[in-house]
mmCIF file of C-alpha atoms in Angstrom:
data_model
loop_
_atom_site.group_PDB
_atom_site.id
_atom_site.type_symbol
_atom_site.label_atom_id
_atom_site.label_comp_id
_atom_site.label_asym_id
_atom_site.label_seq_id
_atom_site.Cartn_x
_atom_site.Cartn_y
_atom_site.Cartn_z
ATOM 1 C CA LYS A 1 14.085 -2.186 25.290
ATOM 2 C CA LEU A 2 12.508 -5.533 26.081
ATOM 3 C CA LYS A 3 9.687 -5.953 28.571
ATOM 4 C CA VAL A 4 8.994 -9.359 30.053
ATOM 5 C CA LYS A 5 6.117 -9.280 32.531
ATOM 6 C CA ASP A 6 7.156 -6.599 35.042
ATOM 7 C CA LYS A 7 10.857 -6.515 34.154
ATOM 8 C CA VAL A 8 12.314 -4.143 31.567
ATOM 9 C CA TYR A 9 15.662 -4.946 29.982
ATOM 10 C CA THR A 10 17.428 -2.113 28.203
ATOM 11 C CA SER A 11 20.476 -2.602 26.051
ATOM 12 C CA THR A 12 21.876 -1.704 22.670
ATOM 13 C CA VAL A 13 22.203 -3.879 19.617
ATOM 14 C CA ASN A 14 25.114 -3.417 17.287
ATOM 15 C CA CYS A 15 24.408 -4.655 13.776
ATOM 16 C CA VAL A 16 27.540 -5.497 11.830
ATOM 17 C CA HIS A 17 28.172 -6.752 8.341
ATOM 18 C CA ASP A 18 28.997 -10.467 8.177
ATOM 19 C CA ALA A 19 32.169 -10.418 6.090
ATOM 20 C CA GLU A 20 32.131 -14.228 5.906
ATOM 21 C CA ASN A 21 28.901 -14.191 3.876
ATOM 22 C CA LYS A 22 30.335 -14.085 0.368
ATOM 23 C CA ASN A 23 26.816 -13.897 -1.134
ATOM 24 C CA LEU A 24 26.143 -10.445 0.330
ATOM 25 C CA SER A 25 28.808 -7.777 0.117
ATOM 26 C CA LEU A 26 28.556 -4.520 2.027
ATOM 27 C CA GLU A 27 27.470 -2.774 -1.205
ATOM 28 C CA ASP A 28 24.797 -5.443 -1.770
ATOM 29 C CA ARG A 29 23.554 -4.993 1.798
ATOM 30 C CA LYS A 30 23.228 -1.239 1.210
ATOM 31 C CA LEU A 31 21.320 -1.913 -2.024
ATOM 32 C CA VAL A 32 18.992 -4.350 -0.234
ATOM 33 C CA TYR A 33 18.329 -1.754 2.476
ATOM 34 C CA ALA A 34 17.685 1.013 -0.069
ATOM 35 C CA LYS A 35 15.261 -1.183 -2.018
ATOM 36 C CA ALA A 36 13.479 -2.288 1.176
ATOM 37 C CA MET A 37 12.988 1.377 2.104
ATOM 38 C CA GLU A 38 11.754 2.085 -1.429
ATOM 39 C CA LEU A 39 9.202 -0.722 -1.045
ATOM 40 C CA GLN A 40 8.159 0.602 2.349
ATOM 41 C CA GLY A 41 7.550 4.024 0.795
ATOM 42 C CA LEU A 42 5.536 2.432 -2.009
ATOM 43 C CA TYR A 43 3.478 0.482 0.538
ATOM 44 C CA ASN A 44 2.694 3.739 2.348
ATOM 45 C CA LYS A 45 1.612 5.380 -0.921
ATOM 46 C CA VAL A 46 -0.679 2.458 -1.725
ATOM 47 C CA ASN A 47 -2.242 2.688 1.734
ATOM 48 C CA ASN A 48 -2.701 6.450 1.364
ATOM 49 C CA SER A 49 -4.584 5.883 -1.894
ATOM 50 C CA ILE A 50 -6.741 3.226 -0.232
ATOM 51 C CA ASP A 51 -7.425 5.630 2.662
ATOM 52 C CA THR A 52 -8.464 8.289 0.142
ATOM 53 C CA ILE A 53 -10.883 5.838 -1.475
ATOM 54 C CA ASN A 54 -12.284 4.843 1.914
ATOM 55 C CA TYR A 55 -12.688 8.521 2.811
ATOM 56 C CA TYR A 56 -14.724 9.301 -0.314
ATOM 57 C CA GLN A 57 -16.783 6.134 0.050
ATOM 58 C CA ALA A 58 -17.607 7.046 3.641
ATOM 59 C CA LEU A 59 -18.631 10.560 2.576
ATOM 60 C CA LEU A 60 -20.847 9.162 -0.159
ATOM 61 C CA LYS A 61 -22.623 6.824 2.233
ATOM 62 C CA THR A 62 -23.040 9.259 5.142
ATOM 63 C CA ASP A 63 -26.765 9.335 4.462
ATOM 64 C CA SER A 64 -27.567 5.822 3.270
ATOM 65 C CA VAL A 65 -31.140 6.651 2.246
ATOM 66 C CA ALA A 66 -30.087 9.626 0.127
ATOM 67 C CA TYR A 67 -27.134 7.645 -1.250
ATOM 68 C CA SER A 68 -29.363 4.891 -2.591
ATOM 69 C CA LYS A 69 -31.382 7.478 -4.560
ATOM 70 C CA ARG A 70 -28.416 9.281 -6.168
ATOM 71 C CA LYS A 71 -27.177 7.558 -9.307
ATOM 72 C CA HIS A 72 -24.094 9.805 -9.486
ATOM 73 C CA ALA A 73 -23.071 8.827 -5.967
ATOM 74 C CA ILE A 74 -23.553 5.137 -6.717
ATOM 75 C CA ALA A 75 -21.502 5.432 -9.915
ATOM 76 C CA PHE A 76 -18.747 7.277 -8.018
ATOM 77 C CA ASN A 77 -18.680 4.597 -5.325
ATOM 78 C CA ASP A 78 -18.597 1.800 -7.924
ATOM 79 C CA ASP A 79 -15.683 3.398 -9.783
ATOM 80 C CA LEU A 80 -13.824 3.947 -6.515
ATOM 81 C CA GLN A 81 -14.377 0.302 -5.640
ATOM 82 C CA LYS A 82 -12.902 -0.799 -8.989
ATOM 83 C CA VAL A 83 -9.709 1.144 -8.289
ATOM 84 C CA LYS A 84 -9.620 -0.156 -4.726
ATOM 85 C CA ALA A 85 -9.957 -3.719 -6.028
ATOM 86 C CA GLU A 86 -6.790 -3.225 -8.086
ATOM 87 C CA LEU A 87 -4.874 -1.801 -5.131
ATOM 88 C CA MET A 88 -5.862 -4.431 -2.582
ATOM 89 C CA GLY A 89 -7.662 -7.731 -2.364
ATOM 90 C CA VAL A 90 -11.345 -7.113 -1.717
ATOM 91 C CA THR A 91 -12.850 -10.523 -2.514
ATOM 92 C CA LYS A 92 -12.805 -12.715 0.556
ATOM 93 C CA THR A 93 -13.664 -16.384 0.579
ATOM 94 C CA SER A 94 -11.851 -16.929 3.875
ATOM 95 C CA ILE A 95 -10.885 -14.623 6.734
ATOM 96 C CA PHE A 96 -8.072 -13.331 4.522
ATOM 97 C CA ALA A 97 -8.307 -11.587 1.169
ATOM 98 C CA ASP A 98 -7.572 -14.290 -1.379
ATOM 99 C CA GLU A 99 -6.459 -11.940 -4.146
ATOM 100 C CA LYS A 100 -2.961 -10.666 -4.712
ATOM 101 C CA ARG A 101 -3.119 -7.049 -5.732
ATOM 102 C CA VAL A 102 -0.608 -4.213 -5.591
ATOM 103 C CA ARG A 103 -0.546 -3.921 -1.797
ATOM 104 C CA GLU A 104 -0.119 -7.660 -1.247
ATOM 105 C CA LYS A 105 2.601 -7.870 -3.887
ATOM 106 C CA VAL A 106 4.513 -4.941 -2.363
ATOM 107 C CA SER A 107 4.194 -6.430 1.106
ATOM 108 C CA GLU A 108 5.430 -9.815 -0.055
ATOM 109 C CA LEU A 109 8.421 -8.358 -1.907
ATOM 110 C CA TYR A 110 9.254 -6.121 1.068
ATOM 111 C CA GLY A 111 9.354 -9.221 3.289
ATOM 112 C CA THR A 112 11.708 -10.869 0.821
ATOM 113 C CA PHE A 113 14.075 -7.910 0.947
ATOM 114 C CA CYS A 114 13.962 -7.734 4.743
ATOM 115 C CA TRP A 115 15.221 -11.325 5.075
ATOM 116 C CA MET A 116 17.604 -11.284 2.135
ATOM 117 C CA GLU A 117 21.034 -12.813 2.757
ATOM 118 C CA ALA A 118 22.255 -12.653 -0.821
ATOM 119 C CA ALA A 119 22.471 -9.971 -3.468
ATOM 120 C CA PRO A 120 19.080 -9.222 -5.063
ATOM 121 C CA ASN A 121 18.642 -10.645 -8.527
ATOM 122 C CA THR A 122 17.460 -8.816 -11.614
ATOM 123 C CA THR A 123 13.961 -10.278 -11.351
ATOM 124 C CA GLN A 124 13.530 -8.917 -7.822
ATOM 125 C CA LEU A 125 14.826 -5.487 -8.792
ATOM 126 C CA ASP A 126 12.619 -5.425 -11.903
ATOM 127 C CA ALA A 127 9.624 -6.403 -9.756
ATOM 128 C CA ILE A 128 10.018 -3.153 -7.805
ATOM 129 C CA THR A 129 9.939 -1.138 -11.012
ATOM 130 C CA ASP A 130 6.883 -3.076 -12.206
ATOM 131 C CA LEU A 131 5.047 -2.552 -8.911
ATOM 132 C CA LYS A 132 5.777 1.177 -8.964
ATOM 133 C CA LYS A 133 4.371 1.349 -12.503
ATOM 134 C CA GLU A 134 1.310 -0.663 -11.475
ATOM 135 C CA TYR A 135 0.735 1.687 -8.521
ATOM 136 C CA ASP A 136 1.239 4.786 -10.690
ATOM 137 C CA ASP A 137 -1.370 3.464 -13.142
ATOM 138 C CA GLN A 138 -3.894 2.861 -10.356
ATOM 139 C CA ASN A 139 -3.144 6.205 -8.695
ATOM 140 C CA GLU A 140 -3.775 7.912 -12.038
ATOM 141 C CA ALA A 141 -7.050 5.964 -12.362
ATOM 142 C CA LEU A 142 -8.011 7.179 -8.883
ATOM 143 C CA LYS A 143 -7.285 10.804 -9.782
ATOM 144 C CA LYS A 144 -9.344 10.491 -12.975
ATOM 145 C CA THR A 145 -12.213 8.871 -11.082
ATOM 146 C CA ILE A 146 -12.263 11.668 -8.522
ATOM 147 C CA ALA A 147 -11.998 14.361 -11.211
ATOM 148 C CA LYS A 148 -14.822 12.743 -13.182
ATOM 149 C CA HIS A 149 -17.270 12.206 -10.328
ATOM 150 C CA LEU A 150 -16.591 14.930 -7.769
ATOM 151 C CA PRO A 151 -18.306 17.692 -9.795
ATOM 152 C CA LYS A 152 -21.394 15.462 -10.122
ATOM 153 C CA ASN A 153 -21.505 14.980 -6.336
ATOM 154 C CA PRO A 154 -21.419 18.517 -4.889
ATOM 155 C CA GLU A 155 -22.767 17.329 -1.546
ATOM 156 C CA ILE A 156 -19.328 15.946 -0.723
ATOM 157 C CA LYS A 157 -17.281 18.345 1.338
ATOM 158 C CA VAL A 158 -13.647 17.722 0.410
ATOM 159 C CA LYS A 159 -11.261 17.559 3.340
ATOM 160 C CA LYS A 160 -8.018 19.502 2.855
ATOM 161 C CA GLY A 161 -4.998 17.387 2.093
ATOM 162 C CA VAL A 162 -6.930 14.594 0.401
ATOM 163 C CA GLU A 163 -5.886 13.976 -3.183
#
């Protein structure tokens, strides 16, 4: 469906494999698609972790006056921010985050896979494995941070479904 001003054009698109492209066999195309979907899933996990961090930080700072007087809350927020800084760029010297962290790396690699017209190379496939490991390490750090600080901050009401 395409809308141009007041007109709506509806049609179907049939995507077919280009057999003339000798650099990308049908099996390679399926691999590229599977890896792109894997990267999309990883991107969603990274964003869920960032949302969890943002959720706890918002809860900690609900009462800014009380927050500034609670050393446990400040320590919790600082540790959350350290994990967040590994998951996404947080230092900005321009209108964009200038750091490449897990989320930016996943996004960049996903874009590469989406436009790929040749079989993925070993380096690209290994990069997915490395990014998953990097995310797993940061997700574990997030879980440890929450487990360490949550008991010291009983004023936080934990929302169901938040890890």
